[in-house]
mmCIF file of C-alpha atoms and ligand atoms in Angstrom:
data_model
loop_
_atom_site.group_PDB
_atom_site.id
_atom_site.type_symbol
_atom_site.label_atom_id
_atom_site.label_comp_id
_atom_site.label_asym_id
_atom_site.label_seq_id
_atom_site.Cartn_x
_atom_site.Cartn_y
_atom_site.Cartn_z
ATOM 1 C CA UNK A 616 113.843 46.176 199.371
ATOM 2 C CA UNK A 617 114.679 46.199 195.547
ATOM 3 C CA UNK A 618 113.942 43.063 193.654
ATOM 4 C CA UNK A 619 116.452 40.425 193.046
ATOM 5 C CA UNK A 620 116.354 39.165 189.466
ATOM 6 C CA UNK A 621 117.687 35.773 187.267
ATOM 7 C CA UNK A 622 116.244 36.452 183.253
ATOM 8 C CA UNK A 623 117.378 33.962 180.717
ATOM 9 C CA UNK A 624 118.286 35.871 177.558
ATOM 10 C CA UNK A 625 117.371 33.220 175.194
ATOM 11 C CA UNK A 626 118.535 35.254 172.037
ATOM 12 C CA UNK A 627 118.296 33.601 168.900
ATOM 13 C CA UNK A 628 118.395 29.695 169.804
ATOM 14 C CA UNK A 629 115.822 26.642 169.873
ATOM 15 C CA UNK A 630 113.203 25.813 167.349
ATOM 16 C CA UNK A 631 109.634 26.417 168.929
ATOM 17 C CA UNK A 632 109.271 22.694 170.438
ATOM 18 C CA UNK A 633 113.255 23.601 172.068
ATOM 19 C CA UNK A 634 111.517 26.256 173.490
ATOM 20 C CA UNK A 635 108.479 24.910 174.965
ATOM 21 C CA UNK A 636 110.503 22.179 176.349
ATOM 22 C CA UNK A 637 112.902 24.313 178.333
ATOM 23 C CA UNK A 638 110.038 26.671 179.301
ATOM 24 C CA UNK A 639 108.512 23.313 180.416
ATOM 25 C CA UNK A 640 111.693 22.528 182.620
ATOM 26 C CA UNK A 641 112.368 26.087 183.881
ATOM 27 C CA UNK A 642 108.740 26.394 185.223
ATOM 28 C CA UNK A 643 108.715 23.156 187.103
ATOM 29 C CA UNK A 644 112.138 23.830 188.772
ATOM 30 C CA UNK A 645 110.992 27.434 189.593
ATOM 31 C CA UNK A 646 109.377 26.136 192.637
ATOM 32 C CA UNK A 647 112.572 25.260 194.373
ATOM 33 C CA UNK A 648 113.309 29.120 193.887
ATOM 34 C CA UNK A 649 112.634 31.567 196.781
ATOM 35 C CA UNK A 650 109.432 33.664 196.472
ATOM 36 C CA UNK A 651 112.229 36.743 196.892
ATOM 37 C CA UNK A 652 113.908 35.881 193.577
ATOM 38 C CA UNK A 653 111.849 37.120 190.292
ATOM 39 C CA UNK A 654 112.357 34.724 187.333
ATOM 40 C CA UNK A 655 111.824 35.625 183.537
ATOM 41 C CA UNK A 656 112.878 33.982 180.592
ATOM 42 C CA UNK A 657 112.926 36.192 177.345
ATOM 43 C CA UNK A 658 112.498 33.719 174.051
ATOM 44 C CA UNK A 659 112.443 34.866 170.314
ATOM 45 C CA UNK A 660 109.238 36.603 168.828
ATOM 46 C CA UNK A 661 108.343 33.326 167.394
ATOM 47 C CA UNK A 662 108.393 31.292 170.823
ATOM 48 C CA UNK A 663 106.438 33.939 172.763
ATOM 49 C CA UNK A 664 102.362 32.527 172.542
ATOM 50 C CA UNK A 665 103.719 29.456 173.336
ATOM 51 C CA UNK A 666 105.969 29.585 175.885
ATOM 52 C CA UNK A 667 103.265 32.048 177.861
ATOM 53 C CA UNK A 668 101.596 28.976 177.705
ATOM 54 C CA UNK A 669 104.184 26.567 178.752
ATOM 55 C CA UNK A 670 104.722 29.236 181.590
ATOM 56 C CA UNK A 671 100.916 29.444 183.018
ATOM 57 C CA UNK A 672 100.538 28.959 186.689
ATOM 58 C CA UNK A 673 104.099 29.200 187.381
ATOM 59 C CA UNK A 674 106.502 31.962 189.041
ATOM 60 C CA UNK A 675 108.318 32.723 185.755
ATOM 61 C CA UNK A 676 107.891 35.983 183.614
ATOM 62 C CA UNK A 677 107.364 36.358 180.020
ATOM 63 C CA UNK A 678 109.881 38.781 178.464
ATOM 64 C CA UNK A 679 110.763 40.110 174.257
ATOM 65 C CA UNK A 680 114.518 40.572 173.599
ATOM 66 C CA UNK A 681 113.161 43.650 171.439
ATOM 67 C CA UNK A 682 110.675 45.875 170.300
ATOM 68 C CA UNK A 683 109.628 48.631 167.436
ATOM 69 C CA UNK A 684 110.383 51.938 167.884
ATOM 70 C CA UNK A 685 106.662 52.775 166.331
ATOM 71 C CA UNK A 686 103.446 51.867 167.640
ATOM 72 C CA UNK A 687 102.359 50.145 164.375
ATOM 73 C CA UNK A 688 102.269 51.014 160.585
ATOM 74 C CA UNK A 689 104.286 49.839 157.569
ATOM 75 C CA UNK A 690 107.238 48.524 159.530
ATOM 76 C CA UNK A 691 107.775 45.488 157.959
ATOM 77 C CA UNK A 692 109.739 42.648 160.450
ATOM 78 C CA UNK A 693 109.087 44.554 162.885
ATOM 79 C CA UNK A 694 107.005 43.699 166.679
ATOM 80 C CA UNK A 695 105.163 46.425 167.988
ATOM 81 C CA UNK A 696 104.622 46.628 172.112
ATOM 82 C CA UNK A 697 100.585 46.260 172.214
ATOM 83 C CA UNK A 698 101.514 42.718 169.972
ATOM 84 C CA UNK A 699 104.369 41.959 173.192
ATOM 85 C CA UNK A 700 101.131 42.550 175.810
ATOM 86 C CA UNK A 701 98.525 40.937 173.954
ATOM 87 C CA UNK A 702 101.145 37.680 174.534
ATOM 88 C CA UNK A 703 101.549 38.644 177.987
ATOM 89 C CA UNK A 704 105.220 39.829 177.660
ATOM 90 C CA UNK A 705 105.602 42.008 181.113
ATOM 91 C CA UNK A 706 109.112 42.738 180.218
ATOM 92 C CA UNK A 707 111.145 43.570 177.268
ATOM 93 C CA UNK A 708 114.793 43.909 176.846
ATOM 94 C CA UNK A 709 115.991 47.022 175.478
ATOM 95 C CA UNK A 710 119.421 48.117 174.493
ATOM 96 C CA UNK A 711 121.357 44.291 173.935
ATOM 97 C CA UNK A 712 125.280 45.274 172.982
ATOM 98 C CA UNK A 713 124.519 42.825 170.059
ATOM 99 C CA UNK A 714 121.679 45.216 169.028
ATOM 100 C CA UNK A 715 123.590 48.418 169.569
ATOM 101 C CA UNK A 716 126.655 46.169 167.550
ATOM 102 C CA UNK A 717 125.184 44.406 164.706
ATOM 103 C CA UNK A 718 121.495 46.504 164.474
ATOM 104 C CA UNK A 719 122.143 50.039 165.116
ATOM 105 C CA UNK A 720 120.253 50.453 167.613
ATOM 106 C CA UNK A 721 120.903 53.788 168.783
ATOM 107 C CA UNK A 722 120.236 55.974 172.295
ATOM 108 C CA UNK A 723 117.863 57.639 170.537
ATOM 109 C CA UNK A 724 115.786 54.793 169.600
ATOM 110 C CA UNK A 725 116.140 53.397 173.158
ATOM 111 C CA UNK A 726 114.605 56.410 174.307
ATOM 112 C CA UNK A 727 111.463 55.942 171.949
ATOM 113 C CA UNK A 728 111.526 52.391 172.587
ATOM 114 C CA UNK A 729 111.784 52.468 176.128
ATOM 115 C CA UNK A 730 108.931 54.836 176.332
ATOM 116 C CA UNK A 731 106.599 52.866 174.167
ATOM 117 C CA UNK A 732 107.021 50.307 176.280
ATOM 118 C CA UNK A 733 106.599 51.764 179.161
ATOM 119 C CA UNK A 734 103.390 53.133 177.841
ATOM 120 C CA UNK A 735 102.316 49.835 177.288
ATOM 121 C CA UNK A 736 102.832 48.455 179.952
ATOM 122 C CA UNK A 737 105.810 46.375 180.074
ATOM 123 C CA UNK A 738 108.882 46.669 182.199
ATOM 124 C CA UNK A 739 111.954 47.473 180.837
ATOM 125 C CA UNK A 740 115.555 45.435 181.368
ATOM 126 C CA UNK A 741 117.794 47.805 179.893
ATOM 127 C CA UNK A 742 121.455 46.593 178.844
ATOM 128 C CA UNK A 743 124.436 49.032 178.878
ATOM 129 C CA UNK A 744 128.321 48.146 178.790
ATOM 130 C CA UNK A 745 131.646 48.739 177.749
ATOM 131 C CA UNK A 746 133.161 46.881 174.689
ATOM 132 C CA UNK A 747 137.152 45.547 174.962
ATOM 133 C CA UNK A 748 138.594 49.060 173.589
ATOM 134 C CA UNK A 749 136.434 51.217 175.970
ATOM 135 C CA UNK A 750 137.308 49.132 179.211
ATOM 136 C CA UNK A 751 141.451 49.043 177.973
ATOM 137 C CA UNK A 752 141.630 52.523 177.313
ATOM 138 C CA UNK A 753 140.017 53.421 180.551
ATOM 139 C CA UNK A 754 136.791 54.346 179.449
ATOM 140 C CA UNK A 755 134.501 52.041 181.035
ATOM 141 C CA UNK A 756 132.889 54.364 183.427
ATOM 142 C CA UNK A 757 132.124 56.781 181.131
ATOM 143 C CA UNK A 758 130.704 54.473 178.440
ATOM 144 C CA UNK A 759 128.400 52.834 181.075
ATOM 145 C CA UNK A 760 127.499 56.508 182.559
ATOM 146 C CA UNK A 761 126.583 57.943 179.031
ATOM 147 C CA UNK A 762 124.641 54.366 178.241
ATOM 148 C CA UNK A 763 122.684 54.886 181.569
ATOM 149 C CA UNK A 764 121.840 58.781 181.161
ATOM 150 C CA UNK A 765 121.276 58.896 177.783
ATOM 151 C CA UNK A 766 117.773 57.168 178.445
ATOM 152 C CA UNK A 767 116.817 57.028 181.948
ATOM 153 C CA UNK A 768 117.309 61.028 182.499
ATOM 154 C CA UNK A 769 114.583 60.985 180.553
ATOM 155 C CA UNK A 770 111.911 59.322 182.410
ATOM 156 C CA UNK A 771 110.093 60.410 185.105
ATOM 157 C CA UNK A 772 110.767 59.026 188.592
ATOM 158 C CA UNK A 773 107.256 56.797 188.478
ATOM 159 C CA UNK A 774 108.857 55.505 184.924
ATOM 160 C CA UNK A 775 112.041 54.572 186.687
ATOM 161 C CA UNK A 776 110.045 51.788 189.163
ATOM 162 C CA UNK A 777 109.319 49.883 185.938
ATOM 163 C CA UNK A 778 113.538 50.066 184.912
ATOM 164 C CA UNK A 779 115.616 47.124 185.700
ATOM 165 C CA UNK A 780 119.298 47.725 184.483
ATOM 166 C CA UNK A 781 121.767 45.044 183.003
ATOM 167 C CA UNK A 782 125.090 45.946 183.324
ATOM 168 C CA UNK A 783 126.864 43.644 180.642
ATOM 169 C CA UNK A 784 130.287 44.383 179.260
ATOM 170 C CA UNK A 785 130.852 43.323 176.220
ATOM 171 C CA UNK A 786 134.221 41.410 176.253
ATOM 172 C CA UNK A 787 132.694 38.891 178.787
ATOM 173 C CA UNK A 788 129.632 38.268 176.866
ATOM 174 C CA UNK A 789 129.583 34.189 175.016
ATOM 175 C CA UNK A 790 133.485 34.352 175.905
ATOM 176 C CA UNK A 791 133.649 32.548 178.942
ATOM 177 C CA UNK A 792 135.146 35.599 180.413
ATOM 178 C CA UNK A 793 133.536 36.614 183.159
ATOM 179 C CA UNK A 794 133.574 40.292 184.980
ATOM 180 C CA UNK A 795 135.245 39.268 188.606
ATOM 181 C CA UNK A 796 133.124 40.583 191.492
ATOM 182 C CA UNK A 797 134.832 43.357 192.033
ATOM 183 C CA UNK A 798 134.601 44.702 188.566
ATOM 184 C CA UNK A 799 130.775 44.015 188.536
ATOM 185 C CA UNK A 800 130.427 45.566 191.469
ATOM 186 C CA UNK A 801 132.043 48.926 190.957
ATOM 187 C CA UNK A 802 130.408 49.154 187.389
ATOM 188 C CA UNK A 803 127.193 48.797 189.395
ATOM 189 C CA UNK A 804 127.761 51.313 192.150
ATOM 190 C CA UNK A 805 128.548 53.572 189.615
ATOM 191 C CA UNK A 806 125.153 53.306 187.570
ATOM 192 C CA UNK A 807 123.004 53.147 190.992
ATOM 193 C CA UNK A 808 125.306 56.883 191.495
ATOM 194 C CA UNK A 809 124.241 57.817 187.994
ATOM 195 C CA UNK A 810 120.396 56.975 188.589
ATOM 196 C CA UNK A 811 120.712 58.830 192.549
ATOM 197 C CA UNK A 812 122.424 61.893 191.001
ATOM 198 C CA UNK A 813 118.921 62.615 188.785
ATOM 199 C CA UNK A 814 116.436 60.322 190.779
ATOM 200 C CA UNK A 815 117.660 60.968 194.369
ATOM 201 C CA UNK A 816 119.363 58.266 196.698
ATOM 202 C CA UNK A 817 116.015 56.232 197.989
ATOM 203 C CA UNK A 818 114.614 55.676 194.608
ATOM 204 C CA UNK A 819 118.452 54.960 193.189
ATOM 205 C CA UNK A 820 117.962 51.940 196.279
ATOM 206 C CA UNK A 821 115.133 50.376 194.590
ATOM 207 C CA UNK A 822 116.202 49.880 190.849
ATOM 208 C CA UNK A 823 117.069 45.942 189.994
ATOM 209 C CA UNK A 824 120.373 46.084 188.432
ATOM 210 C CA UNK A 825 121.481 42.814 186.711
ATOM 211 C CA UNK A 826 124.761 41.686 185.719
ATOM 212 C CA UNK A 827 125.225 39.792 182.260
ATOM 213 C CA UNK A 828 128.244 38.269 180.422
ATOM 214 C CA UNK A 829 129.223 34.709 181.100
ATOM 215 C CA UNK A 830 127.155 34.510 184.153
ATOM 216 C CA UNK A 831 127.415 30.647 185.348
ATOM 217 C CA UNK A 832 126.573 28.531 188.422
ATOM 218 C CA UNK A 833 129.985 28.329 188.943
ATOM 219 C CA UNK A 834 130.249 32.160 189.322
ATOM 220 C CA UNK A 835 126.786 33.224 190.289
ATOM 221 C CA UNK A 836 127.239 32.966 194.052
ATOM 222 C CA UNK A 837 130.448 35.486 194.362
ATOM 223 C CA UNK A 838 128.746 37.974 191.974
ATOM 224 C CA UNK A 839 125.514 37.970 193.385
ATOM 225 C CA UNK A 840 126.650 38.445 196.900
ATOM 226 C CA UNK A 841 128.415 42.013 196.130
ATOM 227 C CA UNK A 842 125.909 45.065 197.621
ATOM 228 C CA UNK A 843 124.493 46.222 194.119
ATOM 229 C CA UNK A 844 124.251 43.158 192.034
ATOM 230 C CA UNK A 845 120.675 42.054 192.394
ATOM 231 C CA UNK A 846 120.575 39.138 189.881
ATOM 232 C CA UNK A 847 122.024 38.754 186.521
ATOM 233 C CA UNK A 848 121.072 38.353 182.315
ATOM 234 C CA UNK A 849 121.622 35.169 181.586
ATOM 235 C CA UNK A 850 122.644 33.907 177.838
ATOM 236 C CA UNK A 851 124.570 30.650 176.768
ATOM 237 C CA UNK A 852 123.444 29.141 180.548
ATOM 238 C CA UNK A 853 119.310 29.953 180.523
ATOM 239 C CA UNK A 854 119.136 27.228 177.572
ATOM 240 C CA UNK A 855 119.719 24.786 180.145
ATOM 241 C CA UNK A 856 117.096 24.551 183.006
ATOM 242 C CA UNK A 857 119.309 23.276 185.510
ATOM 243 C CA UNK A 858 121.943 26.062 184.970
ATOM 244 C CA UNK A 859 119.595 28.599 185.423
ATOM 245 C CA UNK A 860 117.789 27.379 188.054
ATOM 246 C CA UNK A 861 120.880 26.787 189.763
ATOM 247 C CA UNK A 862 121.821 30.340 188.951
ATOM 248 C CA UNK A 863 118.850 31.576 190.358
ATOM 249 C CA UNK A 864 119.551 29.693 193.638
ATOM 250 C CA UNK A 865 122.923 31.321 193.982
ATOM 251 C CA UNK A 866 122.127 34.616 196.332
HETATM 252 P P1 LIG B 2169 126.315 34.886 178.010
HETATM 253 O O1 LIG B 2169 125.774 34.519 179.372
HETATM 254 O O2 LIG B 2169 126.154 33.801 176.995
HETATM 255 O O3 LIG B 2169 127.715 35.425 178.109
HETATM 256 O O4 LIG B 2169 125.409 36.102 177.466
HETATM 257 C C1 LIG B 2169 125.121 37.158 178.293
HETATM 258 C C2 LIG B 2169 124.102 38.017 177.635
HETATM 259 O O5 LIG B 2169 124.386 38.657 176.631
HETATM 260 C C3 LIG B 2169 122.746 38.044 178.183
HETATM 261 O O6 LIG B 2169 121.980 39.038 177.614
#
């Protein structure tokens, strides 16, 4: 049975205190979740030490929104993997359509990313999806295809067990447009075909694949109950507890 999933995608919001405060909330609530539904919560750099802290004891998972593409060296700004473990980060995500967008963060550097990570230790949520153009001229499946080969065809099949994928298409991400369920869904079956075409069928079953983009409690339920959405990446509704915990109590 693959792993069902709610992360809270902080991205860049709340001061330090914010943080630890809604860290605070989330890991009290988590209690009320089912021991079959994983939480993490994925803060800024800044936030990590002490929200590992805020988190101790509790059900919910540390996770970075990025990492370096080098292992350490003159790369100034930049947060190296070993520095993500020594906080106890178990999972970074990799791959954010507002990295790829505004960062240039490239398939190539995903690969190199991914694998450092991996290396290290530290699970992987990697986010692929279509932007507005792609999905209107018909080019969703492709995009999301490409996305999804470009770096998991290189792992090995042990690698892949430490993958979870976030489908998130761009034009429903912070708009309050949301993917309906059947859209999700057939995205999804189409990267779990992807992953079975390289990987084979039975380890295809066990990857964690997320949906993201204007995820709410008002939504979560009818997503979450479609065959290959195991969870979903949460942004604007992880910065409030009860919304995500809510989320999380939506399969
Ligand atoms: P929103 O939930 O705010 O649309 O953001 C989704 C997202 O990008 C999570 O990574």
């Amino acid at each position: 049975m693959r792993k069902k999933i709610v992360a809270g995608n902080w991205k860049m919001n709340t001061t330090v205190a914010e943080g630890v405060e809604l860290a605070k909330a989330v890991a009290a609530k988590s209690v009320e979740v089912p021991a079959g539904v994983d939480l993490v919560v994925a803060p800024p750099f800044t936030h990590l030490v002490c929200v590992a802290d805020a988190l101790k004891g509790s059900k919910v998972a540390l996770s970075a929104q990025n990492c370096a593409d080098h292992e350490k060296g003159a790369y100034t700004g930049e947060v190296a993997v070993n520095m993500l473990t020594s906080v106890g980060c178990e999972y970074t995500i990799l791959g954010h359509s507002e990295r790829r967008q505004y960062y240039g963060e490239t398939d190539e550097k995903l690969v190199v990313k991914t694998k450092l990570a991996l290396e290290a230790g530290i699970k992987v949520i990697l986010c692929v999806g279509e932007n507005l153009d792609e999905r209107e001229a018909g080019k969703h499946f492709e995009v999301v295809k490409n996305q999804t080969e470009a770096v998991l065809y290189t792992l090995t099949a042990e690698q892949l067990k430490s993958i979870v994928v976030a489908y998130e298409p761009v034009w429903a991400i912070g708009t309050g447009k949301t993917a309906t369920a059947a859209q999700a869904e057939e995205i999804h079956a189409c990267i779990r075909k992807v992953i079975a075409a390289k990987f084979g069928e039975e380890a295809a079953e066990e990857v964690t694949i997320l949906y993201g983009g204007s995820c709410k409690p008002s939504n979560a339920k009818e997503l979450f109950a479609e065959k290959d959405i195991d969870g979903g990446l949460i942004g604007g509704a992880a910065l409030k507890a009860d919304d995500f915990i809510q989320i999380a109590l939506s399969f």
